[in-house]
CSV table of C-alpha atoms and ligand atoms in Angstrom, one decimal:
chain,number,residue,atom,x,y,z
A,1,UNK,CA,0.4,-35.9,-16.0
A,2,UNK,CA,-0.4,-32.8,-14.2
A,3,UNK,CA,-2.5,-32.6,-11.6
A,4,UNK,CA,-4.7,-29.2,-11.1
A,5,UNK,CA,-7.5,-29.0,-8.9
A,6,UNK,CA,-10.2,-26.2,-10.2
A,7,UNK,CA,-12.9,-24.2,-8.1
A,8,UNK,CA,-16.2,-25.0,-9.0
A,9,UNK,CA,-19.3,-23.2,-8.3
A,10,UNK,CA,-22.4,-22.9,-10.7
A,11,UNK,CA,-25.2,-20.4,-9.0
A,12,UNK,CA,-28.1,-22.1,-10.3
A,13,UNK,CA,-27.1,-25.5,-9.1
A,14,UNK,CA,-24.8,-25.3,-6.1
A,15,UNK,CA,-24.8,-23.6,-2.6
A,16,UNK,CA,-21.7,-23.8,-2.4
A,17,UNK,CA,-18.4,-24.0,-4.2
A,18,UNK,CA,-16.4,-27.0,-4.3
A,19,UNK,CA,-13.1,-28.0,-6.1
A,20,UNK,CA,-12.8,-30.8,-8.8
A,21,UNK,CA,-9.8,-32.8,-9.6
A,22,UNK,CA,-8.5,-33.7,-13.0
A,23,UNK,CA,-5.2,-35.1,-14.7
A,24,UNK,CA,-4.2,-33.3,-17.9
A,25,UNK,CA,-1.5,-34.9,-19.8
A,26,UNK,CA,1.8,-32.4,-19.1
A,27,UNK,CA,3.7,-31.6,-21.8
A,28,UNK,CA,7.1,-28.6,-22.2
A,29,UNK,CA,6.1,-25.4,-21.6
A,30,UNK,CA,2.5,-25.6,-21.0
A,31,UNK,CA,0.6,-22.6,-19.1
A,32,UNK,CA,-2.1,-23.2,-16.5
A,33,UNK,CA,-4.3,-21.6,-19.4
A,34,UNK,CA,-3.6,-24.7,-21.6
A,35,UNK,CA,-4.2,-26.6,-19.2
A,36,UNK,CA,-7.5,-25.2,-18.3
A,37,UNK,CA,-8.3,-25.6,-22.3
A,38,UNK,CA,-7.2,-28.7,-22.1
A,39,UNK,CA,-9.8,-29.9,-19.2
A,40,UNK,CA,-12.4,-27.9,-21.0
A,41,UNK,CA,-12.1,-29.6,-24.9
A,42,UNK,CA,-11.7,-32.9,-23.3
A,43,UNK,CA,-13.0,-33.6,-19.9
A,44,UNK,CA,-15.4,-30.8,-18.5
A,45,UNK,CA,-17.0,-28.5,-21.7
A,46,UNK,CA,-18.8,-27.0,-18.9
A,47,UNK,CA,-15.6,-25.1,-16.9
A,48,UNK,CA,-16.2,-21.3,-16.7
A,49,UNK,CA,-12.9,-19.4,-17.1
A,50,UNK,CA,-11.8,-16.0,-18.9
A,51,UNK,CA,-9.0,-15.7,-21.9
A,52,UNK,CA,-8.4,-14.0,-24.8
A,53,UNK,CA,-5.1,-12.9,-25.6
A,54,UNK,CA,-3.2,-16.0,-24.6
A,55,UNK,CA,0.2,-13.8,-24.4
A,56,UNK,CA,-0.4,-11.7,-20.9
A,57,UNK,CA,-1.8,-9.1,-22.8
A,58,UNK,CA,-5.4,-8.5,-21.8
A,59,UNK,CA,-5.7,-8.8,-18.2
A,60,UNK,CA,-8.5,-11.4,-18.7
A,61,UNK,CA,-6.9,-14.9,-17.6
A,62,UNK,CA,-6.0,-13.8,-13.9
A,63,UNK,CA,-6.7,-16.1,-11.6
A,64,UNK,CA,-5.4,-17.1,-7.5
A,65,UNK,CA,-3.0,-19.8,-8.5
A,66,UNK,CA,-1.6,-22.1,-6.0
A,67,UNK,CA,-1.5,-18.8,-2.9
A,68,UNK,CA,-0.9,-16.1,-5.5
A,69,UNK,CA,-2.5,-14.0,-8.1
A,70,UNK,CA,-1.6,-14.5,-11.2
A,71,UNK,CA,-2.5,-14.5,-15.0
A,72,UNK,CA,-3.2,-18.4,-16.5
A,73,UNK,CA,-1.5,-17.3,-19.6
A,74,UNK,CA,1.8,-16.6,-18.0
A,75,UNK,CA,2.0,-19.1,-15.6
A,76,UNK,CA,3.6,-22.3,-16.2
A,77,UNK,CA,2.4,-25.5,-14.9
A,78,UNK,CA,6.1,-26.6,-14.3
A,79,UNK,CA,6.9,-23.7,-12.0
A,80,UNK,CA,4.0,-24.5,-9.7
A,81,UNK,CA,5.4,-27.9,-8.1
A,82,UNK,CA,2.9,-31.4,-7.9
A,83,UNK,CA,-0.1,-29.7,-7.6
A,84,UNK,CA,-1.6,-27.0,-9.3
A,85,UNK,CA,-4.8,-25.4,-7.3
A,86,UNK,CA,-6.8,-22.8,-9.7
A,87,UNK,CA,-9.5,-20.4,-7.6
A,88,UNK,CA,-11.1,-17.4,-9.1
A,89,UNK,CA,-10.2,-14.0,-7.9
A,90,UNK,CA,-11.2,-12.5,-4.3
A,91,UNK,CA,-13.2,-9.9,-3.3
A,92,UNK,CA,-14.9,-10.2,-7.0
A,93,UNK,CA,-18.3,-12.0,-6.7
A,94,UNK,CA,-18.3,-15.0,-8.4
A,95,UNK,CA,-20.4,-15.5,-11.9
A,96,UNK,CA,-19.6,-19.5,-12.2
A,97,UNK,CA,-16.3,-21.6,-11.8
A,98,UNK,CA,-13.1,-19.0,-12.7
A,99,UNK,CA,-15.3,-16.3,-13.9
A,100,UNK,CA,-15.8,-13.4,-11.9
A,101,UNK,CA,-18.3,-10.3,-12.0
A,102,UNK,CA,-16.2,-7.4,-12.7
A,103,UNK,CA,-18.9,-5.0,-13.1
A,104,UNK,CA,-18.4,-3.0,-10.0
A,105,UNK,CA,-14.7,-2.5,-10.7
A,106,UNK,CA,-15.7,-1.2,-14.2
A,107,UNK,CA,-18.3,1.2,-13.1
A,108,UNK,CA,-15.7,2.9,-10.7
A,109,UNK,CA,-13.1,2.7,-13.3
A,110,UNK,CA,-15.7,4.6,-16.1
A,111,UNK,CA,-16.0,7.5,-12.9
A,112,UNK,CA,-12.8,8.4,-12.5
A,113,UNK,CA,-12.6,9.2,-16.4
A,114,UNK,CA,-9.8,6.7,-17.4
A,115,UNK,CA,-9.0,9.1,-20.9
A,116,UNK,CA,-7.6,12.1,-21.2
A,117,UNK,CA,-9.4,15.6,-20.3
A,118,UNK,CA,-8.2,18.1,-22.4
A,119,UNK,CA,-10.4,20.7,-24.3
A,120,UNK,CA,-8.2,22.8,-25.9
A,121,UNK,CA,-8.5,22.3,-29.5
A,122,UNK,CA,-6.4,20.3,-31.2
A,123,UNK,CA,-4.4,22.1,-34.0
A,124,UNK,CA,-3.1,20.5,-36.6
A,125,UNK,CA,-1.1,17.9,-35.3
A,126,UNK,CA,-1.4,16.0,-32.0
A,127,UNK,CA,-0.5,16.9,-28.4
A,128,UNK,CA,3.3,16.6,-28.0
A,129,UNK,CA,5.2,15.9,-24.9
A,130,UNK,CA,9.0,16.2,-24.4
A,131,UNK,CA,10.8,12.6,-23.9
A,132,UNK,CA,10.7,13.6,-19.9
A,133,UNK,CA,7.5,13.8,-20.1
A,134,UNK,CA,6.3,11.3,-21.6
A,135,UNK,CA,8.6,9.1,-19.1
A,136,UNK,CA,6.7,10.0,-15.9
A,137,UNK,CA,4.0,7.7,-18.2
A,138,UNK,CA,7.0,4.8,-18.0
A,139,UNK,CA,4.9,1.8,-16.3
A,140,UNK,CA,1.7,3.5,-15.9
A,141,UNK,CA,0.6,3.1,-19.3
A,142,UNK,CA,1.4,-0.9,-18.6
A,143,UNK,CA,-1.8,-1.4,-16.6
A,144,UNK,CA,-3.9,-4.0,-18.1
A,145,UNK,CA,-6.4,-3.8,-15.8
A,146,UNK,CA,-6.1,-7.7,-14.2
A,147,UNK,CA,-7.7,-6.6,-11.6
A,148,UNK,CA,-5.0,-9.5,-9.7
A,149,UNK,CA,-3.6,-6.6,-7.4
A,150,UNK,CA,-7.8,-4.9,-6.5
A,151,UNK,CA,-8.2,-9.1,-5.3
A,152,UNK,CA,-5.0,-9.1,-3.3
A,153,UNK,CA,-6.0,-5.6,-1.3
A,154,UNK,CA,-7.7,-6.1,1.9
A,155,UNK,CA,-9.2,-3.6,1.6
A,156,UNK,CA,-11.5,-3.7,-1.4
A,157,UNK,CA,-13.0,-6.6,0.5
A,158,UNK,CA,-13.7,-4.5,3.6
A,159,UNK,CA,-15.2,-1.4,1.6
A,160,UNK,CA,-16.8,-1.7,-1.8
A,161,UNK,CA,-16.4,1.7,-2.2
A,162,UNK,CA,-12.6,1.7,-2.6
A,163,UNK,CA,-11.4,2.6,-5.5
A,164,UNK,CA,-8.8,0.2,-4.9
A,165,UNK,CA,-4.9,0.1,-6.2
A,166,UNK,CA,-5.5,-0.5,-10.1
A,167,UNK,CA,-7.7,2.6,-10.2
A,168,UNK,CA,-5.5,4.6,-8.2
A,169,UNK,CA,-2.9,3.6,-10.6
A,170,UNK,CA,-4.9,4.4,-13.4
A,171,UNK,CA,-6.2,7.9,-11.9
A,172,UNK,CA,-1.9,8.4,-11.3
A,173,UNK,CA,-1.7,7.8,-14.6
A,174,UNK,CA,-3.5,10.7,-15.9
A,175,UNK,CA,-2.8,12.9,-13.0
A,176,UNK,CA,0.9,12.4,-14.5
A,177,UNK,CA,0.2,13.1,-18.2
A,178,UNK,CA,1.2,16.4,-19.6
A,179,UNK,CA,-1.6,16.5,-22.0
A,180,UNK,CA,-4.1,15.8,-19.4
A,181,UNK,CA,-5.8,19.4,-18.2
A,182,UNK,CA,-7.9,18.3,-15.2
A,183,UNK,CA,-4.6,17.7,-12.2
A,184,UNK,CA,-7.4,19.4,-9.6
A,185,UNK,CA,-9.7,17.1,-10.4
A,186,UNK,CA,-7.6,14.1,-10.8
A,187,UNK,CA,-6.6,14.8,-7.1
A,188,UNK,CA,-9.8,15.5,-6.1
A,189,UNK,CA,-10.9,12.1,-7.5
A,190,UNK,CA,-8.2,10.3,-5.2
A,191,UNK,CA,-8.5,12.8,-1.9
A,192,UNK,CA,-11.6,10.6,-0.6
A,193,UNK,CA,-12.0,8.2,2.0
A,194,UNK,CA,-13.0,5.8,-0.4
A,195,UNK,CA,-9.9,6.9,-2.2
A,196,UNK,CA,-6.2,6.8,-1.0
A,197,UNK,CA,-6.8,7.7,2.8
A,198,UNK,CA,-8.2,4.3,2.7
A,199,UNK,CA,-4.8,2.4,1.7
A,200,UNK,CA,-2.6,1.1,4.2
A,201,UNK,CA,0.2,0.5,2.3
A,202,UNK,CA,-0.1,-2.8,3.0
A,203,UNK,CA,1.8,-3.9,-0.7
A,204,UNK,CA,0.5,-7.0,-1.3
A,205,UNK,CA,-1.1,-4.7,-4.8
A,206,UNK,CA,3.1,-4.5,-5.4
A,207,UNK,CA,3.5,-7.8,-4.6
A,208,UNK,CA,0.8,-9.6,-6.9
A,209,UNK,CA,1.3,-7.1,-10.2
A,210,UNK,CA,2.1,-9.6,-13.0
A,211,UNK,CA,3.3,-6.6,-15.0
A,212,UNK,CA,5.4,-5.4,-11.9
A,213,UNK,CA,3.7,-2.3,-11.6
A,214,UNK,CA,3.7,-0.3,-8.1
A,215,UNK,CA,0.4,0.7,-7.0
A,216,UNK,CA,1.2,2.1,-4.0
A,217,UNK,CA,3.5,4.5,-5.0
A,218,UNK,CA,0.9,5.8,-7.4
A,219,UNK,CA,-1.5,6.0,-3.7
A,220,UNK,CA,1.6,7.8,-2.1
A,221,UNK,CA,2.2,10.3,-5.1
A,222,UNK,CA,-1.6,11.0,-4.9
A,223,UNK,CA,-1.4,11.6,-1.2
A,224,UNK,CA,1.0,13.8,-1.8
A,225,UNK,CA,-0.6,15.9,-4.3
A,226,UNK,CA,-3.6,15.9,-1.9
A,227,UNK,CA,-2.4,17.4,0.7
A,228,UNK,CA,-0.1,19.9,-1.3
A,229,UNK,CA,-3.7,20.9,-2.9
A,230,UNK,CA,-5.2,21.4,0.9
A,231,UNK,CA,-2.5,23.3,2.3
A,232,UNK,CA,-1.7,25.4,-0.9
A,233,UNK,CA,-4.4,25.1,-3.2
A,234,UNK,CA,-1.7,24.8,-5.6
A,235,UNK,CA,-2.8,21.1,-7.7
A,236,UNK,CA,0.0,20.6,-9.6
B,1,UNK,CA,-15.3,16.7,-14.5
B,2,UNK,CA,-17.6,15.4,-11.9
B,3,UNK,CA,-15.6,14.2,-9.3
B,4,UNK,CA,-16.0,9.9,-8.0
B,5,UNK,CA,-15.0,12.0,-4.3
B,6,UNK,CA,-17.9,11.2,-1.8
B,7,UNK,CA,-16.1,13.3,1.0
B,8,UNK,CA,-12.9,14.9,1.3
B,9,UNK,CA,-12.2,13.7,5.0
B,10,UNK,CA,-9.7,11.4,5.4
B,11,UNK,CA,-6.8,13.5,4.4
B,12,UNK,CA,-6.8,15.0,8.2
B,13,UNK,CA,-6.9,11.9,10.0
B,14,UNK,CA,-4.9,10.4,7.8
B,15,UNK,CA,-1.7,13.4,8.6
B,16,UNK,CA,-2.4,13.9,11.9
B,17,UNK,CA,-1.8,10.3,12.5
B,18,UNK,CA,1.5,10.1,10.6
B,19,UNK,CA,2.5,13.4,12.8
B,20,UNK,CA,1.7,12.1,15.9
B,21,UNK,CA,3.6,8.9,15.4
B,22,UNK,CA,6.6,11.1,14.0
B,23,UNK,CA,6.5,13.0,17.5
B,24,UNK,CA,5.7,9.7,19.6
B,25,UNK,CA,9.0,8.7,18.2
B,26,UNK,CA,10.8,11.8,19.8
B,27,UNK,CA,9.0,12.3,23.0
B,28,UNK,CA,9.2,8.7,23.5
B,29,UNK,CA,13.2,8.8,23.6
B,30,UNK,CA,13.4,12.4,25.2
B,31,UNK,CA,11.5,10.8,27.8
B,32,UNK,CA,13.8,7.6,28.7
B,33,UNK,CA,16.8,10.1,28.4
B,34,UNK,CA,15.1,12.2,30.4
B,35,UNK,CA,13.1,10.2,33.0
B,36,UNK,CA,15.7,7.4,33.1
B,37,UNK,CA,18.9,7.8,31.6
B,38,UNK,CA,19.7,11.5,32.4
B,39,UNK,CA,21.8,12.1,35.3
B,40,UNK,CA,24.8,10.0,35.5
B,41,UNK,CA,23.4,6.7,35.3
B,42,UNK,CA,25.2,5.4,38.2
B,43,UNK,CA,24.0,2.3,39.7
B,44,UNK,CA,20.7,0.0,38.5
B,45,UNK,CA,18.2,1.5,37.4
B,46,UNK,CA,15.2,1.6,39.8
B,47,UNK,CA,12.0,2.4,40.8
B,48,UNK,CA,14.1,5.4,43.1
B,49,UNK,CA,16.5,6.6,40.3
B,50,UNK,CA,13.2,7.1,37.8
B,51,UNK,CA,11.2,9.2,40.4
B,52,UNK,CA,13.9,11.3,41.4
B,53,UNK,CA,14.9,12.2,38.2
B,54,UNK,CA,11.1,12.5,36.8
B,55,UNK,CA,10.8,15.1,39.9
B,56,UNK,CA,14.1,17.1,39.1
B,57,UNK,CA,12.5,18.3,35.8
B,58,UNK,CA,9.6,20.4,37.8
B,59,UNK,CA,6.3,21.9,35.9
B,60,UNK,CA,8.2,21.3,32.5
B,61,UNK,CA,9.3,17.9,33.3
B,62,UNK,CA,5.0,17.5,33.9
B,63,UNK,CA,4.3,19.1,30.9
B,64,UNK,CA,6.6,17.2,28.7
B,65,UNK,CA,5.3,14.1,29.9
B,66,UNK,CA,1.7,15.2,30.1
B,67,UNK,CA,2.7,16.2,26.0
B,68,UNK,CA,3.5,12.7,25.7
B,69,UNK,CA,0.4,10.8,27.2
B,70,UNK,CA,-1.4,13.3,24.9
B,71,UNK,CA,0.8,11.9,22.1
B,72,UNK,CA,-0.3,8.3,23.1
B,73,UNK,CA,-3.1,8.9,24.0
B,74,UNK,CA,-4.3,10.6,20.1
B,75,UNK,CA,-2.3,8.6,18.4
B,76,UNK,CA,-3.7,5.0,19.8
B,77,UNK,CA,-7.4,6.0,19.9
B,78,UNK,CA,-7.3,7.1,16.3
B,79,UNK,CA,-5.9,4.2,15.8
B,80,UNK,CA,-8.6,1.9,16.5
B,81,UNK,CA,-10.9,4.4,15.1
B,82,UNK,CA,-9.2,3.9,11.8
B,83,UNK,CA,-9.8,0.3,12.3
B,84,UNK,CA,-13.4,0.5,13.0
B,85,UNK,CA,-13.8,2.5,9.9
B,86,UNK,CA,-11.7,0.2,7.8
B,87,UNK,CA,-14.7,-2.4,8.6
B,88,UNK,CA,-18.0,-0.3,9.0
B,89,UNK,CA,-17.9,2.0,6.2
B,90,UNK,CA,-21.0,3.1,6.2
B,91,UNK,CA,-20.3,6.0,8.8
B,92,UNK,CA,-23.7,7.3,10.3
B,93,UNK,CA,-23.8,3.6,11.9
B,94,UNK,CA,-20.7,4.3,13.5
B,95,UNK,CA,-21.7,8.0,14.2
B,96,UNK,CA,-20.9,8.2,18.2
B,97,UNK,CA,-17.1,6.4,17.4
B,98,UNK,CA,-15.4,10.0,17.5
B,99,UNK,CA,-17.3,11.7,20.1
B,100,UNK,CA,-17.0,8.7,22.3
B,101,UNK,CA,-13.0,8.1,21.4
B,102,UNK,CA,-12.8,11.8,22.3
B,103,UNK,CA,-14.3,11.4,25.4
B,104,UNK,CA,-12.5,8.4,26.5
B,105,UNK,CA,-9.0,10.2,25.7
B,106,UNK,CA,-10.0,13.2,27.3
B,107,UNK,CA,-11.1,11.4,30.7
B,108,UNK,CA,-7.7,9.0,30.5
B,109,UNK,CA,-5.5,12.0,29.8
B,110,UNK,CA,-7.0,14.5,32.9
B,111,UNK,CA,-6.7,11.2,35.0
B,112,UNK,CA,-3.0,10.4,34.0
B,113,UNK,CA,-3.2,14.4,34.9
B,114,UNK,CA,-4.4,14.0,37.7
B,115,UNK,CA,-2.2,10.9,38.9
B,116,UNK,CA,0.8,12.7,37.7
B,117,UNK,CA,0.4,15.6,39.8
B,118,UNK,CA,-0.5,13.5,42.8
B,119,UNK,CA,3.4,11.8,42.3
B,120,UNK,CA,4.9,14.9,42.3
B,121,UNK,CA,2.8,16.6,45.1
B,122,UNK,CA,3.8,13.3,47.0
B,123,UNK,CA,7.0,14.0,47.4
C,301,SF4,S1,-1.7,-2.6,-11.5
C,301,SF4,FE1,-0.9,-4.6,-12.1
C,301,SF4,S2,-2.2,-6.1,-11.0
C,301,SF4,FE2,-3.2,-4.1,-10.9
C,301,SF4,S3,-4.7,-4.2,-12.6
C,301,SF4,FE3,-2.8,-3.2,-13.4
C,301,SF4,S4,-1.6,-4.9,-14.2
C,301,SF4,FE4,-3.1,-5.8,-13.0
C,302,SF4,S1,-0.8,-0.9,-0.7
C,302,SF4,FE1,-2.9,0.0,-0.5
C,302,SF4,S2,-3.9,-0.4,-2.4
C,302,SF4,FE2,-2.1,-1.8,-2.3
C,302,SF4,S3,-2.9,-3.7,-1.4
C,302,SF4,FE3,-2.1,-2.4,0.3
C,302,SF4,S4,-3.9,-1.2,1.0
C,302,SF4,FE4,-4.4,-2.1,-1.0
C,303,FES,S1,-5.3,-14.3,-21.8
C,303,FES,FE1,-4.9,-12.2,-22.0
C,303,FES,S2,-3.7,-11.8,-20.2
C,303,FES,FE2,-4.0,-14.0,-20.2
């Protein structure tokens, strides 16, 4: 048996959130997410938790898993020692049980134009890029938008505002991409106090990424870029 | 493309706080080879050894020092108002942070000044 202790919290019936114990009979190889299936075909229908893709794929199952972010899917109950403790993620408000409200982390990922901005028209075939180019993209295009490393930063808590290490990422991402046409703006985007003059470089973003991504490099890159733009007006 | 930028500041603070603590580390070990390692270094190091060499260094031995305290002084205040700001962003609220921050490093750098310049004069 394993024993995994879940957060509980239902808004229209709790004031508070509270964790509930169950046994789940352990077998090879199972994943916290089974588990959590498990509990909710045969002892709670009523658990709130997030999955689709089952194979660490759609950023949906991540969870804080006994002291760490990490996604359900990927995590298996045998690496996580006689106890399994299953919260939702931080600095997200919570909607009921594991599931989180990640509206506001959606709205400021549709502002900083997550797609590429390129009005040139396109000719008969698509936008190439040369092999080098197309390796500056190397890990960036990995994102899957988890959202484990925005819980881990201290400072999305502290300013709602921030756009927070997956965003930067994401805003690296494009500010990388040959094809993309808007670099000034991409910089721009970033060069805000509520942008990457609020990071710290504290790493836990690094630390937490279950596709070992590096946030805060992205932040530094941007930095860069920023204050090559103020001092040269060159945004390149 | 409309840009998600509310502001541009941050990007000043931000440098001039990296630059300062760059110099900090300099000044801060010119001034204990200076100020208390420079001459010979015979003997224990006392209270004596440190104010006789601080005064052998004259009007640029001050104003290295009084560079220094300006360092400190810059780099620790805009440290704590980075702090403040990490937790009250909504700036108007915090409007009088900077002047007063200014304020307090100006006073505390004439009176270290001040002090300074009454150690030398004293001797
Ligand atoms: S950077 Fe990593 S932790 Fe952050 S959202 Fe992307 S995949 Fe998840
Ligand atoms: S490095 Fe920056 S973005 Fe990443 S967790 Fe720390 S403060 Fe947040
Ligand atoms: S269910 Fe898709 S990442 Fe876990």
């Amino acid at each position: 048996m394993a024993k995994i202790s879940v957060f509980r919290y239902d808004p229209e019936l709790d004031s508070a959130g509270y964790f509930d114990e169950f046994d789940v009979p352990y077998r090879s190889g199972m994943t916290v997410l089974e588990a959590l299936l498990h509990i909710l075909e045969h002892e709670d229908g009523s658990l709130g938790f997030r999955y689709a893709c089952r194979s660490a794929v759609c950023g949906s199952c991540a969870m804080h898993i006994n002291g760490r972010y990490r996604l359900a899917c990927a995590t298996q109950v045998s690496d996580l020692g006689d106890r399994v403790v299953v919260r939702p993620l931080y600095h997200l408000p919570v909607i009921r049980d594991l599931v989180v409200d990640m509206t506001g982390f959606f709205q400021k990922y549709e502002r900083i134009r997550p797609w590429l901005l390129n009005e040139t028209p396109l000719g008969d075939e698509e936008r190439r890029q040369s092999p080098e180019e197309r390796a500056r993209l190397d890990n960036l295009v990995e994102c899957i938008l988890c959202a484990c490393c925005h819980a881990s930063c201290p400072f999305t808590h502290t300013d709602p505002e921030y756009l927070g290490p997956a965003l930067l990422l994401k805003l690296d991402r494009f500010y990388a991409d040959s094809r993309d046409l808007a670099t000034a703006d991409r910089i721009a985007a970033a060069d805000d106090e509520h942008g990457v003059w609020r990071c710290h470089t504290a790493y836990n973003c690094v630390e937490v990424c279950p596709k070992d991504l590096n946030p805060t490099a992205s932040i530094a890159r941007l930095k860069g870029a920023a204050i090559k733009r103020r001092f040269t007006g060159r945004a390149e | 493309m409309t840009s998600v930028a509310t502001t541009s500041t941050g990007l000043i603070p931000w440098l001039l706080q990296r630059v300062t603590g760059l110099l900090l580390v300099l000044w801060v070990a010119t001034h204990f080879i200076f100020w208390h390692f420079g001459k010979g270094g015979e003997g224990p190091l006392n209270y004596a050894v440190v104010s006789a060499q601080a005064l052998s260094r004259g009007l640029p031995g001050y104003l290295w020092e009084m560079a220094l305290a300006g360092l400190c002084l810059f780099h620790g205040l805009s440290g704590v108002r980075n702090i403040v700001y990490d937790y009250v962003v909504d700036k108007p609220k915090v409007a009088w942070l900077t002047p007063l921050l200014w304020a307090v490093g100006v006073c505390a750098f004439l009176l270290i000044g001040y002090h300074l310049h009454l150690f030398r004069a004293g001797h």
